[in-house]
C-alpha positions in Angstrom: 23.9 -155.3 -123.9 20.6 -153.9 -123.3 20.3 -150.0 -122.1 16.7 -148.9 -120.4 15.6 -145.2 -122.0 12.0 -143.2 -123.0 10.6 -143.5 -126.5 12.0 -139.9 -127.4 15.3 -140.6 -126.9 14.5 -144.5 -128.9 12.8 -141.7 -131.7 16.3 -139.9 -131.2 18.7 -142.6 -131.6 16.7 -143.8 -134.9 16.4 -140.3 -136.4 20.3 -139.2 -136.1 21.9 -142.5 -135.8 24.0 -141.7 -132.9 24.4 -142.9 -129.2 25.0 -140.0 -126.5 27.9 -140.5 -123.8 27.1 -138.1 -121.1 29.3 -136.6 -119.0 30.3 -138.2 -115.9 29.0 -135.2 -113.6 25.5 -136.3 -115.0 24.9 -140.0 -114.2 23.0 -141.3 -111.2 25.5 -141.5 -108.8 26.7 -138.1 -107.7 30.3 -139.7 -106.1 31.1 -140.7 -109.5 32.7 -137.4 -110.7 34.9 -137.4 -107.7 38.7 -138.1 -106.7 40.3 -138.0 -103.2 42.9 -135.4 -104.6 41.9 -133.7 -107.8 38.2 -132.6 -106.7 35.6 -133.3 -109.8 38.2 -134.9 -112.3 35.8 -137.1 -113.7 33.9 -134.2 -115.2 36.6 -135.1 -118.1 34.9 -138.4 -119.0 31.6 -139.6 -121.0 29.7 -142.5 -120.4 27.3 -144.1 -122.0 25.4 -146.9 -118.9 24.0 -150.5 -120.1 23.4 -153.3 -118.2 24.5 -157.2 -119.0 21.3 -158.7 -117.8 18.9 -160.4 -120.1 16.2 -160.2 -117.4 14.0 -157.5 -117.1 14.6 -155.4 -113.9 11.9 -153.3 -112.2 14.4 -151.4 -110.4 15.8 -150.0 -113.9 12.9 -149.7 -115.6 12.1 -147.7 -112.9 14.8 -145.3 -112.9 15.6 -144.9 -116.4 12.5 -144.8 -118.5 9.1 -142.5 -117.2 7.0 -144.9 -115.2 8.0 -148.1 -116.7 6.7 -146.4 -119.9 9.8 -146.5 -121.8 11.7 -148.8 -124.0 14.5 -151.4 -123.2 17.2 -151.5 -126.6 19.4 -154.1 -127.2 22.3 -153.8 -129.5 25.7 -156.3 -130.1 29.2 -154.6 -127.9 30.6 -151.5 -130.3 27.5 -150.7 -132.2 29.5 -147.7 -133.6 30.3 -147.0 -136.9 34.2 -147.2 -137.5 36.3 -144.6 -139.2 39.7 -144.4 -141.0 42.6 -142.1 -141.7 45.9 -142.3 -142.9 49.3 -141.4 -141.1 49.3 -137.6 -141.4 45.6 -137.2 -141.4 45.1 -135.2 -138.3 48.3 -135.0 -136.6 48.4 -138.9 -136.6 51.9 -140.3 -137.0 50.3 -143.8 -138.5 47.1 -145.2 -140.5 44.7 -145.2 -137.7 40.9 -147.5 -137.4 38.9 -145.4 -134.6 35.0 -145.4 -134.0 35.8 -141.5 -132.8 34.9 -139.2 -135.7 38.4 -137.3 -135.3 37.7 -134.6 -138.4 34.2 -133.2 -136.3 36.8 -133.2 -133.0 39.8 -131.8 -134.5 36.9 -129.0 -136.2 35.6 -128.7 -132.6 38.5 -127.5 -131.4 37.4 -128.3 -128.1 38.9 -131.5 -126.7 41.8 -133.8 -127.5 40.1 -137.8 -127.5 42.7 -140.2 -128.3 41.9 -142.7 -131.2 41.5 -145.8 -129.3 38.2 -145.0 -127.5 35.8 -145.6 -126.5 36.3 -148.3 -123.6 34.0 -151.0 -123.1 34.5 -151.7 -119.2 32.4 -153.8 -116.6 32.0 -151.7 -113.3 33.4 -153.2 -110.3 30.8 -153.1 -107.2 32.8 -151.9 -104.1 32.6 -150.0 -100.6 36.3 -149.3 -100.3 36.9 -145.7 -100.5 40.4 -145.7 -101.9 38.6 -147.0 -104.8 35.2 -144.9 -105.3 37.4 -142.0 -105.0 41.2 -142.5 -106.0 44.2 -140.9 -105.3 45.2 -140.2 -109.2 48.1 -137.8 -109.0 51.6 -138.8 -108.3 54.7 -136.8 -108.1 58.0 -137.6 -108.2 61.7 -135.9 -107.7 64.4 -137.4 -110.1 67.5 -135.8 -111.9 68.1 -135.0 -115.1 70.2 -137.6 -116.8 72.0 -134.8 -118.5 73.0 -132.2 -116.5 72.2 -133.9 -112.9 69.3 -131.2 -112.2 66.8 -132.0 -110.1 63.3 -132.7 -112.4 59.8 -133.2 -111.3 57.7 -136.0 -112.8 54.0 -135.6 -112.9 52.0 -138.3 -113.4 47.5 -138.3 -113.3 45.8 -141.9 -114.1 43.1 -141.8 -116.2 42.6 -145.4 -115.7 40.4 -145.5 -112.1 37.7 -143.1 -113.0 34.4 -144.5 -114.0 35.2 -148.3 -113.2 33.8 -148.7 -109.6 30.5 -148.0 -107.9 29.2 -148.6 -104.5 27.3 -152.0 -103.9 24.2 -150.6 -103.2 24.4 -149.9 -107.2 25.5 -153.8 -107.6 21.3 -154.5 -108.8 22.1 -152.2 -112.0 24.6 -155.4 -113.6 26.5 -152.9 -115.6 28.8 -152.3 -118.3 29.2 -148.9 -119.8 31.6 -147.0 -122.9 33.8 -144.7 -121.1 36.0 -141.9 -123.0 37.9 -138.9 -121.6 37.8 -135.7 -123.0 41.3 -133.9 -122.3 40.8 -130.0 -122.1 42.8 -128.9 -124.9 41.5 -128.7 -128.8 44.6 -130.7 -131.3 44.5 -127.7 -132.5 46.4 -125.9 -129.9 47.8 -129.6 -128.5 49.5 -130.1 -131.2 52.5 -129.9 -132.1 53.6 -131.4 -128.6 56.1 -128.9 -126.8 57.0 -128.7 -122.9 55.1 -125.5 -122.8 52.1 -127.4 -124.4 52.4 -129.9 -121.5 52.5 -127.9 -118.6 49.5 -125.9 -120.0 47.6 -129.2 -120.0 48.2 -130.3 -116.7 47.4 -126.6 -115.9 43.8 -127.3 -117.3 43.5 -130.8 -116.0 43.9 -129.5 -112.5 42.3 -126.3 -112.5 39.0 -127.0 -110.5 37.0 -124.5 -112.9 38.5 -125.8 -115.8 35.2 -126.5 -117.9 34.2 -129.8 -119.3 35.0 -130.2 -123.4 31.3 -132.2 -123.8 28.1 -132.3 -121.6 26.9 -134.6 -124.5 29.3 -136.3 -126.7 27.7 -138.7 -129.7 29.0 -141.6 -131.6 27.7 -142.3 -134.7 26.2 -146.1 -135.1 27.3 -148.6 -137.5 24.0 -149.4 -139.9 24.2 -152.8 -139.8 23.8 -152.5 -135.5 21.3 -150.5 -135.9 19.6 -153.0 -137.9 20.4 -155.7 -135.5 18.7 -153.6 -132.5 15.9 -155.2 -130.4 13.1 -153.4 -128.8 11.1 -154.3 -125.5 8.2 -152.0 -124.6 7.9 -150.9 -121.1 5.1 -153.1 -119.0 3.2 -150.0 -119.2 3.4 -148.4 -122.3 -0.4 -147.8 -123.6 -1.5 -149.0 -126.8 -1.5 -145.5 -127.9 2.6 -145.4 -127.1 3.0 -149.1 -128.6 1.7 -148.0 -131.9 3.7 -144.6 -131.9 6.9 -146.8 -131.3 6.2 -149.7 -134.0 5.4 -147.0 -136.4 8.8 -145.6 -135.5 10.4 -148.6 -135.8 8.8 -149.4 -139.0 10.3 -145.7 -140.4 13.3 -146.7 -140.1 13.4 -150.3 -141.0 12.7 -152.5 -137.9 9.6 -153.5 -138.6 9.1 -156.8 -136.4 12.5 -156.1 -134.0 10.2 -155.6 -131.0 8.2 -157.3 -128.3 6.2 -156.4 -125.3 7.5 -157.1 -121.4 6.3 -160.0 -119.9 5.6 -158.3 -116.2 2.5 -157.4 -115.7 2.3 -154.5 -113.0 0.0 -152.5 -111.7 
């Protein structure tokens, strides 16, 4: 997968080996964040955006590096450096593999992320509205087994939000690492009672309820970060081509770059 960026944020990636998933509220497309019936929901989620497409595209070097004088990186699917805890380790009820790093999270206090992200998802290009901005809460009346008392079931789906895009986006070929971030630290979540519950639907449809992580970063696996390929922008200066193989060089990719083959004005 190959993600477009300026050589600061190359220089930042190398230096802290970690790759930032910003929030949903902050990517190009402004409709993102939004749902037909829970306003801004998607201000819970973090993205990180890359593209499939071996080919150069002007359009992204355009948008996502400063005048074409970026970088383009390439690294292998789930660059991210993997962690693991055993059943009891926090508040997990079995031995658990995760690329989340649940001891800074739990320490955080901030948001609950469930061990099994991040996603890896290809966006869907549509124009159908039902699907740029879903309906994601359903209610339902049943009865309680028990004593035959009415209940009410509450139901949100995580699962539309950050998965389609307009087709006037369909150019940017992309797949992106999606997480969401619910509102409540494990520290307070847990342990799991009904009043626990109702306070996190509280927060997950209170329309000022802050999101847990503007910026939320996952730490990179070595050996991808060895394995990462660099293209220079087709109009980097010499002057920015040897400040980036000197970089590169720092932190032992010496030879893991190339220059773009377009040649534009």
């Amino acid at each position: 997968l190959y993600h477009y960026t300026s050589l600061e944020t190359l220089a930042l990636i190398l230096e802290n080996r970690t790759l930032c998933l910003n929030n949903l509220a902050y990517v190009d497309d402004l409709d993102e964040v939004k749902t037909s019936d829970m306003g801004l929901f998607g201000r819970f989620f973090n993205v990180s955006c890359w593209t499939s497409d071996g080919n150069e595209s002007i359009p992204l070097w355009k948008m996502y590096t400063p005048d074409m004088h970026g970088v383009r990186i390439k690294l292998p699917p789930f660059p991210f450096k993997k962690f693991f805890y055993h059943k009891g380790e926090y508040l997990f009820s079995e031995d658990v593999e995760t690329y989340i790093n649940e001891e800074k999270v739990y320490n955080d206090n901030k948001a609950s992320i469930v061990a099994e992200q991040p996603q890896l998802i290809q966006v869907e290009y549509t124009d159908d509205p039902s699907l740029l901005f879903p309906k994601i809460k359903t209610v339902s009346k049943t009865c309680n087994p028990k004593t035959g008392q009415p209940m009410t079931s509450i139901n949100i789906s995580f699962s539309p939000i950050g998965k389609y895009k307009g087709t006037a986006w369909a150019f940017q070929k992309e797949w992106r690492y999606i997480m969401s971030c619910g509102p409540m630290g494990m520290k307070e979540y847990f342990p799991l009672t009904f009043e626990t519950q109702k306070e996190v639907f509280r927060r997950l449809e209170d329309p000022n309820q802050k999101a847990p992580y503007d910026k939320y970063f996952l730490d990179l696996e070595e050996s991808a970060v060895q394995k990462m390929e660099v293209l220079f922008g087709p109009r980097m200066t010499d002057a920015e081509k040897i400040l980036a193989i000197a970089l590169l060089e720092k932190h032992g990719l010496a030879g893991n770059y190339s220059c773009s083959s377009l040649r534009i004005k």
